[in-house]
């Protein structure tokens, strides 16, 4: 009897919590539709010079629903591609491309974006493939990972890709901050979870970092946007509730990274 | 017999001129003969008596001939012959002092045979009648007083130059004849037409005395090596080596190129027809800057009678200056990055790039002087002509002002700069070049329509001309080079163009499914500039730039695509 009562109370408590969580979510002024299939652009299959290539890597499940690699996609990818098309002369495809590390497909996409890399669980083959890709001239932008714990997870993967190369802070004078837009003054780009953006950091990732791994000729191979969430900024740039200054910087940063990867 | 009867040999008479020494003119002789013939005829007619038929005519003819002969002799016929006057004419004796004269035949060197012949009475005989001037010659003719000054060590024998020098040395003297003693092994390009005309103009007879066998039994000889007198450090050089063989037709031989003893390249060749000149191209890397003396050597074959003629050296000035190339690109493209990387690895070039990142912004790289980046694409000759090569990427013709278009044309025609067109979705036919002055520069005819650029895979094939052209060489060995081309990744995009213009050389052709074969890499070198159009081009692959790099490297541990880019730019310079 006692046992049944405890189970009933616990069940009500759990239900209440879930209801509360859902209720809180509904109060957010955003519709988290990034995992909803967006309408396919009419020119989705156009053959272009550049397309948003999103790296699909092994990871756990985000809220038990899907892998971390596709967070914010496809809306962030397509909205950012719109920006690249509008603001530069890069011949840009409207639809993103998901790139796995299985096979050699990755070598056809010299610019890669990886989100939530604080959750990746790369295999040895993945590490080997990424290393080869980067040494041959590929470029990897990582984004949306925060705090000490996620950095450690990221590092555990990256140190297997490049055990012999240091991760360093990118100097302000580096071409990557000037190739198109001058980005000497940078702010922390917050994710959606920070709404209403009284604070812009997540976990203990208070200070944003722009870090990189360079090749032997001083060219950036891996650019890490640590303690920032440019993906959310791209995704919600169309919302009046997402601050313009963060969205602008995210677009400029992403475009600079692309043009850098096409020029260095 | 002829000489017994006529005192002089028949050749003298053939060269002489017939004259009548009588003071009376020759027409009087003719008139007298006619008069006598008429008189004799009249006489026989009056007094023929019993003579009938042809007999009086025969008698008249015989009498007339006898009378004509007597009259002819009265006119004093003679043969006039020009002959040298003893001790008043000079005879120049030129003796080949080159290394080939040191070859031994029948126990004596050719030079020893020549000197023993001269000292055995020929010179004394000449000196009795003429003033004799002795010369030895190799590269130049040099006056000597005795034959013991001959060494047989001169590196070359320039017959034409030496005869011309001997003629010039006696230009104010009564030079009667030249006696030339040589084995005829002229390894300095022979006697040109001008020299022969010059010698003929002087009307001096040249008497030649040859040494050595007319035909060598077993020998390989390099007769000529042609290569540029100047080049850039680390550039690839293509030398045309001309040689001939006797007795080795069908056999293999190895040509090597050496610099200070270090072997730069070797190439195995199959020796062709006996005695006929054979030319092969040998490619090698020029190496670091400096004055280089490259030795071209055919390694001695078994049983070769003369190995001294197997090697030739050529001087080349390898310049240390790094010429600048201007590359203008109309939009960010992956090959832009890989071209830049290729040139970074090239010690002989400097690349300055202008990239239109947005409609109103140009990203400059490789410009040390900030002033050069203030006004965009050069609009004055002094700004553009400081570059040695120009690469035009995906840029529409109208991006350049009429002045700039004319300047680019002048850059190739007047400055002698190289221009490389890369193709793209907004250039060539799609960029309106067919209606611009720049069309004149292109080695291909452009199609008069748009949508000529396709992001579809295409395979290229080397043409026969491309097979031998240095632009298309990734490997010293022609066959291996062809194999490497066959293994190259497919192009991920290409541009359709029309036929090659007259005078243009098609180095490779594109073969895209559903499209006609299109010239790829047509190449034209006019008087000054070199112009190359890449009708479908991905130096490192298109959106799969990394992939192309990858496949090239994985295949042979070197980046073929990158090397190709650098090579093209070197050619443009």
PDB file of N, CA and C in Angstrom, chain A residues 46-50 87-93 104-111 132-139 175 178-182 215 217 219-221 258-264, chain B residues 330-338 340-341 344-345 355-361 363 365 394 396 425-426 453 455-457 493 538 541-551 553-554 562:
ATOM      1  N   UNK A  46      21.056  23.303 -57.443  1.00  0.00           N
ATOM      2  CA  UNK A  46      21.957  24.039 -58.337  1.00  0.00           C
ATOM      3  C   UNK A  46      23.407  23.622 -58.059  1.00  0.00           C
ATOM      4  N   UNK A  47      24.171  23.466 -59.141  1.00  0.00           N
ATOM      5  CA  UNK A  47      25.594  23.137 -58.977  1.00  0.00           C
ATOM      6  C   UNK A  47      26.361  24.433 -58.766  1.00  0.00           C
ATOM      7  N   UNK A  48      26.978  24.546 -57.617  1.00  0.00           N
ATOM      8  CA  UNK A  48      27.629  25.802 -57.264  1.00  0.00           C
ATOM      9  C   UNK A  48      29.058  25.560 -56.786  1.00  0.00           C
ATOM     10  N   UNK A  49      29.724  26.676 -56.547  1.00  0.00           N
ATOM     11  CA  UNK A  49      31.106  26.593 -56.076  1.00  0.00           C
ATOM     12  C   UNK A  49      31.153  26.196 -54.604  1.00  0.00           C
ATOM     13  N   UNK A  50      30.223  26.737 -53.836  1.00  0.00           N
ATOM     14  CA  UNK A  50      30.254  26.531 -52.380  1.00  0.00           C
ATOM     15  C   UNK A  50      28.861  26.134 -51.885  1.00  0.00           C
ATOM     16  N   UNK A  87      25.728  38.684 -49.613  1.00  0.00           N
ATOM     17  CA  UNK A  87      26.788  39.619 -49.206  1.00  0.00           C
ATOM     18  C   UNK A  87      28.128  39.400 -49.910  1.00  0.00           C
ATOM     19  N   UNK A  88      28.268  38.308 -50.626  1.00  0.00           N
ATOM     20  CA  UNK A  88      29.554  38.042 -51.286  1.00  0.00           C
ATOM     21  C   UNK A  88      29.323  37.660 -52.737  1.00  0.00           C
ATOM     22  N   UNK A  89      30.413  37.457 -53.462  1.00  0.00           N
ATOM     23  CA  UNK A  89      30.330  36.999 -54.855  1.00  0.00           C
ATOM     24  C   UNK A  89      30.515  35.482 -54.958  1.00  0.00           C
ATOM     25  N   UNK A  90      30.481  34.809 -53.811  1.00  0.00           N
ATOM     26  CA  UNK A  90      30.641  33.350 -53.849  1.00  0.00           C
ATOM     27  C   UNK A  90      29.393  32.732 -54.476  1.00  0.00           C
ATOM     28  N   UNK A  91      29.611  31.865 -55.444  1.00  0.00           N
ATOM     29  CA  UNK A  91      28.485  31.170 -56.061  1.00  0.00           C
ATOM     30  C   UNK A  91      27.994  30.121 -55.067  1.00  0.00           C
ATOM     31  N   UNK A  92      26.844  30.385 -54.454  1.00  0.00           N
ATOM     32  CA  UNK A  92      26.412  29.656 -53.260  1.00  0.00           C
ATOM     33  C   UNK A  92      25.155  28.839 -53.517  1.00  0.00           C
ATOM     34  N   UNK A  93      25.135  27.651 -53.001  1.00  0.00           N
ATOM     35  CA  UNK A  93      23.940  26.815 -53.107  1.00  0.00           C
ATOM     36  C   UNK A  93      22.989  27.143 -51.967  1.00  0.00           C
ATOM     37  N   UNK A 104      35.025   8.817 -48.962  1.00  0.00           N
ATOM     38  CA  UNK A 104      35.861   9.949 -49.351  1.00  0.00           C
ATOM     39  C   UNK A 104      35.064  11.176 -49.747  1.00  0.00           C
ATOM     40  N   UNK A 105      33.772  11.176 -49.465  1.00  0.00           N
ATOM     41  CA  UNK A 105      32.933  12.306 -49.863  1.00  0.00           C
ATOM     42  C   UNK A 105      33.420  13.621 -49.245  1.00  0.00           C
ATOM     43  N   UNK A 106      33.967  13.517 -48.035  1.00  0.00           N
ATOM     44  CA  UNK A 106      34.385  14.729 -47.323  1.00  0.00           C
ATOM     45  C   UNK A 106      35.407  15.523 -48.134  1.00  0.00           C
ATOM     46  N   UNK A 107      36.213  14.827 -48.946  1.00  0.00           N
ATOM     47  CA  UNK A 107      37.262  15.529 -49.684  1.00  0.00           C
ATOM     48  C   UNK A 107      36.711  16.420 -50.788  1.00  0.00           C
ATOM     49  N   UNK A 108      35.426  16.307 -51.061  1.00  0.00           N
ATOM     50  CA  UNK A 108      34.825  17.166 -52.078  1.00  0.00           C
ATOM     51  C   UNK A 108      34.298  18.469 -51.491  1.00  0.00           C
ATOM     52  N   UNK A 109      34.439  18.646 -50.199  1.00  0.00           N
ATOM     53  CA  UNK A 109      33.863  19.821 -49.541  1.00  0.00           C
ATOM     54  C   UNK A 109      34.944  20.502 -48.703  1.00  0.00           C
ATOM     55  N   UNK A 110      35.660  21.450 -49.306  1.00  0.00           N
ATOM     56  CA  UNK A 110      36.828  22.017 -48.614  1.00  0.00           C
ATOM     57  C   UNK A 110      36.500  22.886 -47.397  1.00  0.00           C
ATOM     58  N   UNK A 111      35.230  23.209 -47.194  1.00  0.00           N
ATOM     59  CA  UNK A 111      34.837  23.973 -45.996  1.00  0.00           C
ATOM     60  C   UNK A 111      33.778  23.169 -45.245  1.00  0.00           C
ATOM     61  N   UNK A 132      43.719  13.863 -42.433  1.00  0.00           N
ATOM     62  CA  UNK A 132      44.108  13.832 -43.838  1.00  0.00           C
ATOM     63  C   UNK A 132      43.429  14.970 -44.603  1.00  0.00           C
ATOM     64  N   UNK A 133      42.162  15.144 -44.323  1.00  0.00           N
ATOM     65  CA  UNK A 133      41.371  16.191 -44.979  1.00  0.00           C
ATOM     66  C   UNK A 133      41.976  17.574 -44.709  1.00  0.00           C
ATOM     67  N   UNK A 134      42.307  17.829 -43.472  1.00  0.00           N
ATOM     68  CA  UNK A 134      42.805  19.147 -43.092  1.00  0.00           C
ATOM     69  C   UNK A 134      44.206  19.393 -43.655  1.00  0.00           C
ATOM     70  N   UNK A 135      45.033  18.377 -43.635  1.00  0.00           N
ATOM     71  CA  UNK A 135      46.392  18.557 -44.143  1.00  0.00           C
ATOM     72  C   UNK A 135      46.411  18.753 -45.653  1.00  0.00           C
ATOM     73  N   UNK A 136      45.382  18.329 -46.315  1.00  0.00           N
ATOM     74  CA  UNK A 136      45.310  18.499 -47.767  1.00  0.00           C
ATOM     75  C   UNK A 136      44.700  19.827 -48.167  1.00  0.00           C
ATOM     76  N   UNK A 137      44.330  20.634 -47.222  1.00  0.00           N
ATOM     77  CA  UNK A 137      43.794  21.943 -47.566  1.00  0.00           C
ATOM     78  C   UNK A 137      42.359  22.150 -47.161  1.00  0.00           C
ATOM     79  N   UNK A 138      41.787  21.216 -46.442  1.00  0.00           N
ATOM     80  CA  UNK A 138      40.415  21.397 -45.962  1.00  0.00           C
ATOM     81  C   UNK A 138      40.370  22.358 -44.783  1.00  0.00           C
ATOM     82  N   UNK A 139      39.174  22.862 -44.500  1.00  0.00           N
ATOM     83  CA  UNK A 139      39.000  23.845 -43.432  1.00  0.00           C
ATOM     84  C   UNK A 139      37.805  23.417 -42.577  1.00  0.00           C
ATOM     85  N   UNK A 175      44.708  37.287 -40.735  1.00  0.00           N
ATOM     86  CA  UNK A 175      43.892  37.604 -41.913  1.00  0.00           C
ATOM     87  C   UNK A 175      42.459  37.122 -41.780  1.00  0.00           C
ATOM     88  N   UNK A 178      40.098  39.754 -41.096  1.00  0.00           N
ATOM     89  CA  UNK A 178      40.127  40.940 -41.963  1.00  0.00           C
ATOM     90  C   UNK A 178      39.904  40.634 -43.430  1.00  0.00           C
ATOM     91  N   UNK A 179      39.764  39.362 -43.765  1.00  0.00           N
ATOM     92  CA  UNK A 179      39.734  38.996 -45.178  1.00  0.00           C
ATOM     93  C   UNK A 179      38.573  39.673 -45.911  1.00  0.00           C
ATOM     94  N   UNK A 180      37.476  39.879 -45.256  1.00  0.00           N
ATOM     95  CA  UNK A 180      36.400  40.702 -45.828  1.00  0.00           C
ATOM     96  C   UNK A 180      35.972  41.769 -44.821  1.00  0.00           C
ATOM     97  N   UNK A 181      35.518  41.332 -43.654  1.00  0.00           N
ATOM     98  CA  UNK A 181      35.119  42.286 -42.613  1.00  0.00           C
ATOM     99  C   UNK A 181      36.243  42.405 -41.582  1.00  0.00           C
ATOM    100  N   UNK A 182      36.458  43.616 -41.106  1.00  0.00           N
ATOM    101  CA  UNK A 182      37.420  43.802 -40.017  1.00  0.00           C
ATOM    102  C   UNK A 182      36.717  43.486 -38.708  1.00  0.00           C
ATOM    103  N   UNK A 215      48.571  25.163 -39.939  1.00  0.00           N
ATOM    104  CA  UNK A 215      49.431  24.197 -40.631  1.00  0.00           C
ATOM    105  C   UNK A 215      50.872  24.706 -40.615  1.00  0.00           C
ATOM    106  N   UNK A 217      52.596  26.164 -42.733  1.00  0.00           N
ATOM    107  CA  UNK A 217      52.816  27.438 -43.427  1.00  0.00           C
ATOM    108  C   UNK A 217      52.071  28.583 -42.768  1.00  0.00           C
ATOM    109  N   UNK A 219      48.814  28.646 -41.952  1.00  0.00           N
ATOM    110  CA  UNK A 219      47.428  28.797 -42.411  1.00  0.00           C
ATOM    111  C   UNK A 219      46.510  28.045 -41.462  1.00  0.00           C
ATOM    112  N   UNK A 220      45.382  28.668 -41.162  1.00  0.00           N
ATOM    113  CA  UNK A 220      44.449  28.036 -40.230  1.00  0.00           C
ATOM    114  C   UNK A 220      43.767  26.843 -40.900  1.00  0.00           C
ATOM    115  N   UNK A 221      43.802  25.727 -40.190  1.00  0.00           N
ATOM    116  CA  UNK A 221      43.091  24.534 -40.687  1.00  0.00           C
ATOM    117  C   UNK A 221      41.789  24.330 -39.912  1.00  0.00           C
ATOM    118  N   UNK A 258      34.760  31.524 -44.383  1.00  0.00           N
ATOM    119  CA  UNK A 258      34.641  30.890 -45.703  1.00  0.00           C
ATOM    120  C   UNK A 258      35.656  31.490 -46.683  1.00  0.00           C
ATOM    121  N   UNK A 259      35.683  32.821 -46.728  1.00  0.00           N
ATOM    122  CA  UNK A 259      36.578  33.454 -47.705  1.00  0.00           C
ATOM    123  C   UNK A 259      38.036  33.167 -47.354  1.00  0.00           C
ATOM    124  N   UNK A 260      38.313  33.120 -46.054  1.00  0.00           N
ATOM    125  CA  UNK A 260      39.682  32.755 -45.656  1.00  0.00           C
ATOM    126  C   UNK A 260      40.022  31.364 -46.176  1.00  0.00           C
ATOM    127  N   UNK A 261      39.072  30.456 -46.029  1.00  0.00           N
ATOM    128  CA  UNK A 261      39.348  29.076 -46.450  1.00  0.00           C
ATOM    129  C   UNK A 261      39.488  28.969 -47.959  1.00  0.00           C
ATOM    130  N   UNK A 262      38.977  29.955 -48.689  1.00  0.00           N
ATOM    131  CA  UNK A 262      39.089  29.923 -50.157  1.00  0.00           C
ATOM    132  C   UNK A 262      40.272  30.729 -50.662  1.00  0.00           C
ATOM    133  N   UNK A 263      40.998  31.343 -49.749  1.00  0.00           N
ATOM    134  CA  UNK A 263      42.111  32.202 -50.174  1.00  0.00           C
ATOM    135  C   UNK A 263      43.442  31.837 -49.527  1.00  0.00           C
ATOM    136  N   UNK A 264      43.445  30.983 -48.552  1.00  0.00           N
ATOM    137  CA  UNK A 264      44.684  30.681 -47.830  1.00  0.00           C
ATOM    138  C   UNK A 264      44.971  29.180 -47.816  1.00  0.00           C
TER     139      UNK A 264
ATOM    140  N   UNK B 330      37.480  36.904 -60.315  1.00  0.00           N
ATOM    141  CA  UNK B 330      36.210  37.606 -60.196  1.00  0.00           C
ATOM    142  C   UNK B 330      35.338  37.165 -59.048  1.00  0.00           C
ATOM    143  N   UNK B 331      35.590  35.986 -58.492  1.00  0.00           N
ATOM    144  CA  UNK B 331      34.782  35.501 -57.370  1.00  0.00           C
ATOM    145  C   UNK B 331      35.610  34.466 -56.607  1.00  0.00           C
ATOM    146  N   UNK B 332      35.312  34.316 -55.321  1.00  0.00           N
ATOM    147  CA  UNK B 332      36.064  33.295 -54.574  1.00  0.00           C
ATOM    148  C   UNK B 332      35.819  31.913 -55.179  1.00  0.00           C
ATOM    149  N   UNK B 333      36.917  31.244 -55.504  1.00  0.00           N
ATOM    150  CA  UNK B 333      36.835  29.891 -56.069  1.00  0.00           C
ATOM    151  C   UNK B 333      37.931  29.046 -55.430  1.00  0.00           C
ATOM    152  N   UNK B 334      37.678  27.775 -55.364  1.00  0.00           N
ATOM    153  CA  UNK B 334      38.631  26.926 -54.661  1.00  0.00           C
ATOM    154  C   UNK B 334      39.985  26.895 -55.334  1.00  0.00           C
ATOM    155  N   UNK B 335      40.024  26.935 -56.691  1.00  0.00           N
ATOM    156  CA  UNK B 335      41.336  26.855 -57.320  1.00  0.00           C
ATOM    157  C   UNK B 335      42.190  28.076 -57.031  1.00  0.00           C
ATOM    158  N   UNK B 336      41.523  29.178 -56.686  1.00  0.00           N
ATOM    159  CA  UNK B 336      42.272  30.381 -56.323  1.00  0.00           C
ATOM    160  C   UNK B 336      43.233  30.065 -55.188  1.00  0.00           C
ATOM    161  N   UNK B 337      42.698  29.406 -54.179  1.00  0.00           N
ATOM    162  CA  UNK B 337      43.505  29.048 -53.010  1.00  0.00           C
ATOM    163  C   UNK B 337      44.635  28.087 -53.407  1.00  0.00           C
ATOM    164  N   UNK B 338      44.300  27.114 -54.242  1.00  0.00           N
ATOM    165  CA  UNK B 338      45.304  26.104 -54.555  1.00  0.00           C
ATOM    166  C   UNK B 338      46.348  26.627 -55.537  1.00  0.00           C
ATOM    167  N   UNK B 340      47.417  29.708 -55.394  1.00  0.00           N
ATOM    168  CA  UNK B 340      48.288  30.462 -54.493  1.00  0.00           C
ATOM    169  C   UNK B 340      49.226  29.512 -53.746  1.00  0.00           C
ATOM    170  N   UNK B 341      48.704  28.415 -53.278  1.00  0.00           N
ATOM    171  CA  UNK B 341      49.542  27.457 -52.553  1.00  0.00           C
ATOM    172  C   UNK B 341      50.624  26.894 -53.471  1.00  0.00           C
ATOM    173  N   UNK B 344      53.334  29.404 -53.861  1.00  0.00           N
ATOM    174  CA  UNK B 344      54.117  29.537 -52.624  1.00  0.00           C
ATOM    175  C   UNK B 344      55.263  28.539 -52.609  1.00  0.00           C
ATOM    176  N   UNK B 345      55.043  27.383 -53.206  1.00  0.00           N
ATOM    177  CA  UNK B 345      56.077  26.354 -53.230  1.00  0.00           C
ATOM    178  C   UNK B 345      57.064  26.552 -54.373  1.00  0.00           C
ATOM    179  N   UNK B 355      41.217  39.581 -55.624  1.00  0.00           N
ATOM    180  CA  UNK B 355      40.019  38.747 -55.605  1.00  0.00           C
ATOM    181  C   UNK B 355      38.807  39.607 -55.292  1.00  0.00           C
ATOM    182  N   UNK B 356      37.808  39.559 -56.152  1.00  0.00           N
ATOM    183  CA  UNK B 356      36.569  40.311 -55.902  1.00  0.00           C
ATOM    184  C   UNK B 356      35.724  39.480 -54.939  1.00  0.00           C
ATOM    185  N   UNK B 357      35.796  39.816 -53.667  1.00  0.00           N
ATOM    186  CA  UNK B 357      35.047  39.051 -52.676  1.00  0.00           C
ATOM    187  C   UNK B 357      33.585  39.461 -52.659  1.00  0.00           C
ATOM    188  N   UNK B 358      33.346  40.747 -52.829  1.00  0.00           N
ATOM    189  CA  UNK B 358      31.976  41.241 -52.934  1.00  0.00           C
ATOM    190  C   UNK B 358      31.905  42.134 -54.165  1.00  0.00           C
ATOM    191  N   UNK B 359      30.731  42.689 -54.411  1.00  0.00           N
ATOM    192  CA  UNK B 359      30.578  43.525 -55.602  1.00  0.00           C
ATOM    193  C   UNK B 359      31.501  44.737 -55.551  1.00  0.00           C
ATOM    194  N   UNK B 360      31.788  45.191 -54.338  1.00  0.00           N
ATOM    195  CA  UNK B 360      32.540  46.438 -54.218  1.00  0.00           C
ATOM    196  C   UNK B 360      33.848  46.291 -53.456  1.00  0.00           C
ATOM    197  N   UNK B 361      34.294  45.093 -53.273  1.00  0.00           N
ATOM    198  CA  UNK B 361      35.493  44.932 -52.458  1.00  0.00           C
ATOM    199  C   UNK B 361      36.454  43.952 -53.115  1.00  0.00           C
ATOM    200  N   UNK B 363      39.996  41.811 -52.438  1.00  0.00           N
ATOM    201  CA  UNK B 363      40.940  41.338 -51.432  1.00  0.00           C
ATOM    202  C   UNK B 363      42.291  41.129 -52.114  1.00  0.00           C
ATOM    203  N   UNK B 365      46.307  40.098 -52.123  1.00  0.00           N
ATOM    204  CA  UNK B 365      47.333  39.275 -51.466  1.00  0.00           C
ATOM    205  C   UNK B 365      48.605  39.339 -52.302  1.00  0.00           C
ATOM    206  N   UNK B 394      37.727  34.226 -63.343  1.00  0.00           N
ATOM    207  CA  UNK B 394      36.322  34.331 -63.717  1.00  0.00           C
ATOM    208  C   UNK B 394      35.904  35.797 -63.705  1.00  0.00           C
ATOM    209  N   UNK B 396      34.374  38.985 -66.066  1.00  0.00           N
ATOM    210  CA  UNK B 396      33.718  39.328 -67.320  1.00  0.00           C
ATOM    211  C   UNK B 396      34.514  40.426 -68.035  1.00  0.00           C
ATOM    212  N   UNK B 425      32.281  30.829 -64.951  1.00  0.00           N
ATOM    213  CA  UNK B 425      30.875  31.018 -65.343  1.00  0.00           C
ATOM    214  C   UNK B 425      30.581  32.430 -65.826  1.00  0.00           C
ATOM    215  N   UNK B 426      31.507  33.374 -65.605  1.00  0.00           N
ATOM    216  CA  UNK B 426      31.260  34.734 -66.069  1.00  0.00           C
ATOM    217  C   UNK B 426      32.372  35.236 -66.970  1.00  0.00           C
ATOM    218  N   UNK B 453      29.666  27.348 -69.621  1.00  0.00           N
ATOM    219  CA  UNK B 453      30.378  26.820 -68.456  1.00  0.00           C
ATOM    220  C   UNK B 453      29.509  25.760 -67.776  1.00  0.00           C
ATOM    221  N   UNK B 455      29.262  22.748 -64.686  1.00  0.00           N
ATOM    222  CA  UNK B 455      29.828  22.085 -63.505  1.00  0.00           C
ATOM    223  C   UNK B 455      29.543  20.592 -63.610  1.00  0.00           C
ATOM    224  N   UNK B 456      30.145  19.991 -64.603  1.00  0.00           N
ATOM    225  CA  UNK B 456      29.988  18.558 -64.843  1.00  0.00           C
ATOM    226  C   UNK B 456      31.373  17.954 -65.046  1.00  0.00           C
ATOM    227  N   UNK B 457      31.504  16.690 -64.721  1.00  0.00           N
ATOM    228  CA  UNK B 457      32.838  16.085 -64.861  1.00  0.00           C
ATOM    229  C   UNK B 457      33.268  15.970 -66.319  1.00  0.00           C
ATOM    230  N   UNK B 493      34.543  20.756 -63.626  1.00  0.00           N
ATOM    231  CA  UNK B 493      33.783  21.648 -64.488  1.00  0.00           C
ATOM    232  C   UNK B 493      34.626  21.993 -65.708  1.00  0.00           C
ATOM    233  N   UNK B 538      40.312  23.180 -63.565  1.00  0.00           N
ATOM    234  CA  UNK B 538      40.262  23.118 -62.128  1.00  0.00           C
ATOM    235  C   UNK B 538      41.636  22.690 -61.719  1.00  0.00           C
ATOM    236  N   UNK B 541      40.742  20.926 -58.668  1.00  0.00           N
ATOM    237  CA  UNK B 541      39.384  20.420 -58.533  1.00  0.00           C
ATOM    238  C   UNK B 541      38.476  21.573 -58.176  1.00  0.00           C
ATOM    239  N   UNK B 542      37.177  21.501 -58.456  1.00  0.00           N
ATOM    240  CA  UNK B 542      36.278  22.610 -58.230  1.00  0.00           C
ATOM    241  C   UNK B 542      35.794  22.622 -56.795  1.00  0.00           C
ATOM    242  N   UNK B 543      34.567  22.290 -56.604  1.00  0.00           N
ATOM    243  CA  UNK B 543      34.128  22.205 -55.218  1.00  0.00           C
ATOM    244  C   UNK B 543      34.849  21.065 -54.543  1.00  0.00           C
ATOM    245  N   UNK B 544      35.527  20.228 -55.321  1.00  0.00           N
ATOM    246  CA  UNK B 544      36.280  19.158 -54.699  1.00  0.00           C
ATOM    247  C   UNK B 544      37.766  19.438 -54.805  1.00  0.00           C
ATOM    248  N   UNK B 545      38.122  20.679 -54.552  1.00  0.00           N
ATOM    249  CA  UNK B 545      39.529  21.030 -54.600  1.00  0.00           C
ATOM    250  C   UNK B 545      40.364  20.136 -53.710  1.00  0.00           C
ATOM    251  N   UNK B 546      39.876  19.867 -52.550  1.00  0.00           N
ATOM    252  CA  UNK B 546      40.627  19.033 -51.631  1.00  0.00           C
ATOM    253  C   UNK B 546      40.780  17.635 -52.201  1.00  0.00           C
ATOM    254  N   UNK B 547      39.723  17.199 -52.858  1.00  0.00           N
ATOM    255  CA  UNK B 547      39.749  15.844 -53.384  1.00  0.00           C
ATOM    256  C   UNK B 547      40.826  15.692 -54.448  1.00  0.00           C
ATOM    257  N   UNK B 548      40.911  16.691 -55.325  1.00  0.00           N
ATOM    258  CA  UNK B 548      41.909  16.606 -56.382  1.00  0.00           C
ATOM    259  C   UNK B 548      43.303  16.581 -55.782  1.00  0.00           C
ATOM    260  N   UNK B 549      43.507  17.436 -54.806  1.00  0.00           N
ATOM    261  CA  UNK B 549      44.800  17.460 -54.130  1.00  0.00           C
ATOM    262  C   UNK B 549      45.096  16.105 -53.519  1.00  0.00           C
ATOM    263  N   UNK B 550      44.089  15.605 -52.908  1.00  0.00           N
ATOM    264  CA  UNK B 550      44.225  14.348 -52.201  1.00  0.00           C
ATOM    265  C   UNK B 550      44.616  13.236 -53.146  1.00  0.00           C
ATOM    266  N   UNK B 551      43.856  13.136 -54.247  1.00  0.00           N
ATOM    267  CA  UNK B 551      44.106  12.024 -55.143  1.00  0.00           C
ATOM    268  C   UNK B 551      45.479  12.150 -55.784  1.00  0.00           C
ATOM    269  N   UNK B 553      48.107  13.485 -54.521  1.00  0.00           N
ATOM    270  CA  UNK B 553      49.154  13.170 -53.571  1.00  0.00           C
ATOM    271  C   UNK B 553      49.203  11.683 -53.246  1.00  0.00           C
ATOM    272  N   UNK B 554      48.021  11.157 -53.072  1.00  0.00           N
ATOM    273  CA  UNK B 554      47.973   9.760 -52.672  1.00  0.00           C
ATOM    274  C   UNK B 554      48.582   8.876 -53.753  1.00  0.00           C
ATOM    275  N   UNK B 562      49.088  20.838 -58.183  1.00  0.00           N
ATOM    276  CA  UNK B 562      49.821  22.039 -57.799  1.00  0.00           C
ATOM    277  C   UNK B 562      50.975  22.296 -58.748  1.00  0.00           C
TER     278      UNK B 562
END
